[in-house]
């Protein structure tokens, strides 16, 4: 008997009740996390256990993920690097430096708007936008 993974269903489950933002901020990931942690009183830390590895053009590419868990909530923030050595985690969004996924709890529109406004106030940030699931072609690349 052969079992087959249904990646579309996995992606749907993974992205159920999530919100995703794209960010243009041409700085190193650790610098950006430091700025977020300082200004927004967050505690983003790198999580090497969920780093994403893609194999393209006969080599491996590694996309780091920083994680912050909201205290007293099941909401978790994940900040993905969208590029590594000239390759992109989501090639359809080459202009984005970071992807910010909110997962684990419902995220109200006003909470997201306040977060977008706060991120925009950071000097190195040139653009912040919400990405809808329909716009993402390579959703599977975000699943860890």
PDB file of C-alpha atoms in Angstrom:
ATOM      1  CA  UNK A   1       0.000   0.000   0.000  1.00  0.00           C
ATOM      2  CA  UNK A   2       1.339   3.434  -0.962  1.00  0.00           C
ATOM      3  CA  UNK A   3       0.542   6.510   1.057  1.00  0.00           C
ATOM      4  CA  UNK A   4       0.593   9.836  -0.726  1.00  0.00           C
ATOM      5  CA  UNK A   5       1.020  13.189   0.953  1.00  0.00           C
ATOM      6  CA  UNK A   6      -1.530  15.774  -0.076  1.00  0.00           C
ATOM      7  CA  UNK A   7       0.535  18.968  -0.074  1.00  0.00           C
ATOM      8  CA  UNK A   8      -2.430  21.191  -0.936  1.00  0.00           C
ATOM      9  CA  UNK A   9      -4.300  19.935   2.110  1.00  0.00           C
ATOM     10  CA  UNK A  10      -1.181  20.304   4.261  1.00  0.00           C
ATOM     11  CA  UNK A  11      -0.781  23.890   3.068  1.00  0.00           C
ATOM     12  CA  UNK A  12      -4.449  24.629   3.754  1.00  0.00           C
ATOM     13  CA  UNK A  13      -4.120  23.245   7.295  1.00  0.00           C
ATOM     14  CA  UNK A  14      -0.859  25.114   7.912  1.00  0.00           C
ATOM     15  CA  UNK A  15      -2.305  28.430   6.695  1.00  0.00           C
ATOM     16  CA  UNK A  16      -5.664  28.065   8.419  1.00  0.00           C
ATOM     17  CA  UNK A  17      -6.287  31.248  10.474  1.00  0.00           C
ATOM     18  CA  UNK A  18      -2.945  32.817   9.596  1.00  0.00           C
ATOM     19  CA  UNK A  19      -2.052  36.332   8.488  1.00  0.00           C
ATOM     20  CA  UNK A  20       1.018  37.041   6.383  1.00  0.00           C
ATOM     21  CA  UNK A  21       2.866  40.289   5.774  1.00  0.00           C
ATOM     22  CA  UNK A  22       5.614  41.108   3.312  1.00  0.00           C
ATOM     23  CA  UNK A  23       8.310  43.577   4.319  1.00  0.00           C
ATOM     24  CA  UNK A  24      10.913  45.496   2.340  1.00  0.00           C
ATOM     25  CA  UNK A  25      13.774  46.365   4.687  1.00  0.00           C
ATOM     26  CA  UNK A  26      17.256  46.088   3.138  1.00  0.00           C
ATOM     27  CA  UNK A  27      19.073  45.205   6.388  1.00  0.00           C
ATOM     28  CA  UNK A  28      20.481  41.995   7.864  1.00  0.00           C
ATOM     29  CA  UNK A  29      17.912  39.762   9.519  1.00  0.00           C
ATOM     30  CA  UNK A  30      19.481  40.038  12.978  1.00  0.00           C
ATOM     31  CA  UNK A  31      19.508  43.850  12.706  1.00  0.00           C
ATOM     32  CA  UNK A  32      15.851  43.887  11.687  1.00  0.00           C
ATOM     33  CA  UNK A  33      14.896  41.568  14.570  1.00  0.00           C
ATOM     34  CA  UNK A  34      16.817  43.762  16.991  1.00  0.00           C
ATOM     35  CA  UNK A  35      14.900  46.814  15.736  1.00  0.00           C
ATOM     36  CA  UNK A  36      11.566  44.967  16.060  1.00  0.00           C
ATOM     37  CA  UNK A  37      12.446  43.751  19.549  1.00  0.00           C
ATOM     38  CA  UNK A  38      13.510  47.244  20.687  1.00  0.00           C
ATOM     39  CA  UNK A  39      10.689  49.273  19.165  1.00  0.00           C
ATOM     40  CA  UNK A  40       7.778  46.854  19.518  1.00  0.00           C
ATOM     41  CA  UNK A  41       8.893  45.180  22.757  1.00  0.00           C
ATOM     42  CA  UNK A  42       8.942  41.751  21.108  1.00  0.00           C
ATOM     43  CA  UNK A  43      11.415  38.950  21.647  1.00  0.00           C
ATOM     44  CA  UNK A  44      12.190  37.503  18.226  1.00  0.00           C
ATOM     45  CA  UNK A  45      14.856  34.779  18.369  1.00  0.00           C
ATOM     46  CA  UNK A  46      16.275  32.607  15.641  1.00  0.00           C
ATOM     47  CA  UNK A  47      14.870  29.068  15.626  1.00  0.00           C
ATOM     48  CA  UNK A  48      17.322  26.826  13.771  1.00  0.00           C
ATOM     49  CA  UNK A  49      15.007  23.814  14.221  1.00  0.00           C
ATOM     50  CA  UNK A  50      12.515  25.224  11.707  1.00  0.00           C
ATOM     51  CA  UNK A  51      14.999  26.715   9.207  1.00  0.00           C
ATOM     52  CA  UNK A  52      13.806  26.041   5.664  1.00  0.00           C
ATOM     53  CA  UNK A  53      16.111  24.285   3.241  1.00  0.00           C
ATOM     54  CA  UNK A  54      15.370  24.351  -0.487  1.00  0.00           C
ATOM     55  CA  UNK A  55      17.315  22.420  -3.089  1.00  0.00           C
ATOM     56  CA  UNK A  56      17.601  24.372  -6.355  1.00  0.00           C
ATOM     57  CA  UNK A  57      20.195  24.502  -9.119  1.00  0.00           C
ATOM     58  CA  UNK A  58      22.118  21.537  -7.699  1.00  0.00           C
ATOM     59  CA  UNK A  59      22.648  23.106  -4.266  1.00  0.00           C
ATOM     60  CA  UNK A  60      20.994  23.820  -0.931  1.00  0.00           C
ATOM     61  CA  UNK A  61      19.658  27.196   0.127  1.00  0.00           C
ATOM     62  CA  UNK A  62      18.880  27.975   3.773  1.00  0.00           C
ATOM     63  CA  UNK A  63      16.208  30.415   4.881  1.00  0.00           C
ATOM     64  CA  UNK A  64      16.352  31.339   8.556  1.00  0.00           C
ATOM     65  CA  UNK A  65      13.233  31.851  10.650  1.00  0.00           C
ATOM     66  CA  UNK A  66      12.957  33.986  13.757  1.00  0.00           C
ATOM     67  CA  UNK A  67      10.192  33.180  16.207  1.00  0.00           C
ATOM     68  CA  UNK A  68       8.319  35.091  18.907  1.00  0.00           C
ATOM     69  CA  UNK A  69       5.578  33.552  21.065  1.00  0.00           C
ATOM     70  CA  UNK A  70       3.004  35.957  22.526  1.00  0.00           C
ATOM     71  CA  UNK A  71       2.841  35.558  26.310  1.00  0.00           C
ATOM     72  CA  UNK A  72      -0.506  34.193  27.597  1.00  0.00           C
ATOM     73  CA  UNK A  73      -1.661  33.431  24.054  1.00  0.00           C
ATOM     74  CA  UNK A  74      -1.306  30.719  21.446  1.00  0.00           C
ATOM     75  CA  UNK A  75      -0.297  33.314  18.832  1.00  0.00           C
ATOM     76  CA  UNK A  76       3.190  32.832  17.386  1.00  0.00           C
ATOM     77  CA  UNK A  77       5.030  35.259  15.096  1.00  0.00           C
ATOM     78  CA  UNK A  78       7.435  33.851  12.492  1.00  0.00           C
ATOM     79  CA  UNK A  79       9.789  36.098  10.555  1.00  0.00           C
ATOM     80  CA  UNK A  80      11.246  34.435   7.449  1.00  0.00           C
ATOM     81  CA  UNK A  81      14.209  35.617   5.428  1.00  0.00           C
ATOM     82  CA  UNK A  82      12.923  35.714   1.842  1.00  0.00           C
ATOM     83  CA  UNK A  83      16.350  35.491   0.232  1.00  0.00           C
ATOM     84  CA  UNK A  84      19.529  33.516   0.579  1.00  0.00           C
ATOM     85  CA  UNK A  85      22.501  33.810  -1.754  1.00  0.00           C
ATOM     86  CA  UNK A  86      20.472  35.065  -4.724  1.00  0.00           C
ATOM     87  CA  UNK A  87      17.584  32.592  -4.327  1.00  0.00           C
ATOM     88  CA  UNK A  88      14.128  33.427  -2.982  1.00  0.00           C
ATOM     89  CA  UNK A  89      11.863  31.523  -0.642  1.00  0.00           C
ATOM     90  CA  UNK A  90       8.893  33.024  -2.490  1.00  0.00           C
ATOM     91  CA  UNK A  91      10.174  33.875  -5.998  1.00  0.00           C
ATOM     92  CA  UNK A  92       6.875  35.594  -6.824  1.00  0.00           C
ATOM     93  CA  UNK A  93       7.789  38.216  -4.184  1.00  0.00           C
ATOM     94  CA  UNK A  94      11.429  38.895  -5.099  1.00  0.00           C
ATOM     95  CA  UNK A  95      11.136  42.505  -3.940  1.00  0.00           C
ATOM     96  CA  UNK A  96      10.368  41.444  -0.344  1.00  0.00           C
ATOM     97  CA  UNK A  97      13.179  40.967   2.169  1.00  0.00           C
ATOM     98  CA  UNK A  98      11.097  39.406   4.944  1.00  0.00           C
ATOM     99  CA  UNK A  99       7.853  37.516   5.403  1.00  0.00           C
ATOM    100  CA  UNK A 100       6.025  37.760   8.736  1.00  0.00           C
ATOM    101  CA  UNK A 101       3.551  34.984   9.501  1.00  0.00           C
ATOM    102  CA  UNK A 102       1.129  35.165  12.429  1.00  0.00           C
ATOM    103  CA  UNK A 103      -0.160  31.729  13.357  1.00  0.00           C
ATOM    104  CA  UNK A 104      -1.835  29.810  16.170  1.00  0.00           C
ATOM    105  CA  UNK A 105      -4.671  32.170  17.061  1.00  0.00           C
ATOM    106  CA  UNK A 106      -7.127  34.441  15.273  1.00  0.00           C
ATOM    107  CA  UNK A 107      -5.606  37.821  14.421  1.00  0.00           C
ATOM    108  CA  UNK A 108      -8.095  40.665  14.435  1.00  0.00           C
ATOM    109  CA  UNK A 109      -7.931  43.273  11.658  1.00  0.00           C
ATOM    110  CA  UNK A 110      -7.244  46.124  14.103  1.00  0.00           C
ATOM    111  CA  UNK A 111      -4.380  44.161  15.727  1.00  0.00           C
ATOM    112  CA  UNK A 112      -2.844  43.594  12.280  1.00  0.00           C
ATOM    113  CA  UNK A 113      -3.335  47.253  11.283  1.00  0.00           C
ATOM    114  CA  UNK A 114      -1.599  48.417  14.482  1.00  0.00           C
ATOM    115  CA  UNK A 115       1.263  46.005  13.788  1.00  0.00           C
ATOM    116  CA  UNK A 116       1.583  47.210  10.157  1.00  0.00           C
ATOM    117  CA  UNK A 117       1.674  50.834  11.365  1.00  0.00           C
ATOM    118  CA  UNK A 118       4.292  50.036  14.014  1.00  0.00           C
ATOM    119  CA  UNK A 119       6.513  48.181  11.515  1.00  0.00           C
ATOM    120  CA  UNK A 120       6.237  51.087   9.043  1.00  0.00           C
ATOM    121  CA  UNK A 121       7.639  53.409  11.719  1.00  0.00           C
ATOM    122  CA  UNK A 122      11.001  51.582  11.685  1.00  0.00           C
ATOM    123  CA  UNK A 123      13.620  53.582   9.747  1.00  0.00           C
ATOM    124  CA  UNK A 124      14.927  50.698   7.629  1.00  0.00           C
ATOM    125  CA  UNK A 125      11.425  49.636   6.521  1.00  0.00           C
ATOM    126  CA  UNK A 126      10.447  50.833   3.051  1.00  0.00           C
ATOM    127  CA  UNK A 127       7.219  48.833   2.639  1.00  0.00           C
ATOM    128  CA  UNK A 128       4.898  46.606   4.657  1.00  0.00           C
ATOM    129  CA  UNK A 129       1.884  44.932   3.128  1.00  0.00           C
ATOM    130  CA  UNK A 130      -0.487  42.127   3.960  1.00  0.00           C
ATOM    131  CA  UNK A 131      -0.211  39.183   1.567  1.00  0.00           C
ATOM    132  CA  UNK A 132      -3.353  37.208   0.902  1.00  0.00           C
ATOM    133  CA  UNK A 133      -3.074  33.444   0.522  1.00  0.00           C
ATOM    134  CA  UNK A 134      -4.401  33.616  -3.045  1.00  0.00           C
ATOM    135  CA  UNK A 135      -1.368  35.668  -4.144  1.00  0.00           C
ATOM    136  CA  UNK A 136       1.142  33.096  -2.894  1.00  0.00           C
ATOM    137  CA  UNK A 137       2.104  30.528  -5.514  1.00  0.00           C
ATOM    138  CA  UNK A 138       4.805  28.727  -3.531  1.00  0.00           C
ATOM    139  CA  UNK A 139       2.952  28.357  -0.216  1.00  0.00           C
ATOM    140  CA  UNK A 140       4.641  25.026   0.435  1.00  0.00           C
ATOM    141  CA  UNK A 141       7.990  26.803   0.823  1.00  0.00           C
ATOM    142  CA  UNK A 142       6.749  28.440   4.032  1.00  0.00           C
ATOM    143  CA  UNK A 143       5.778  25.192   5.756  1.00  0.00           C
ATOM    144  CA  UNK A 144       8.248  23.996   8.348  1.00  0.00           C
TER     145      UNK A 144
END
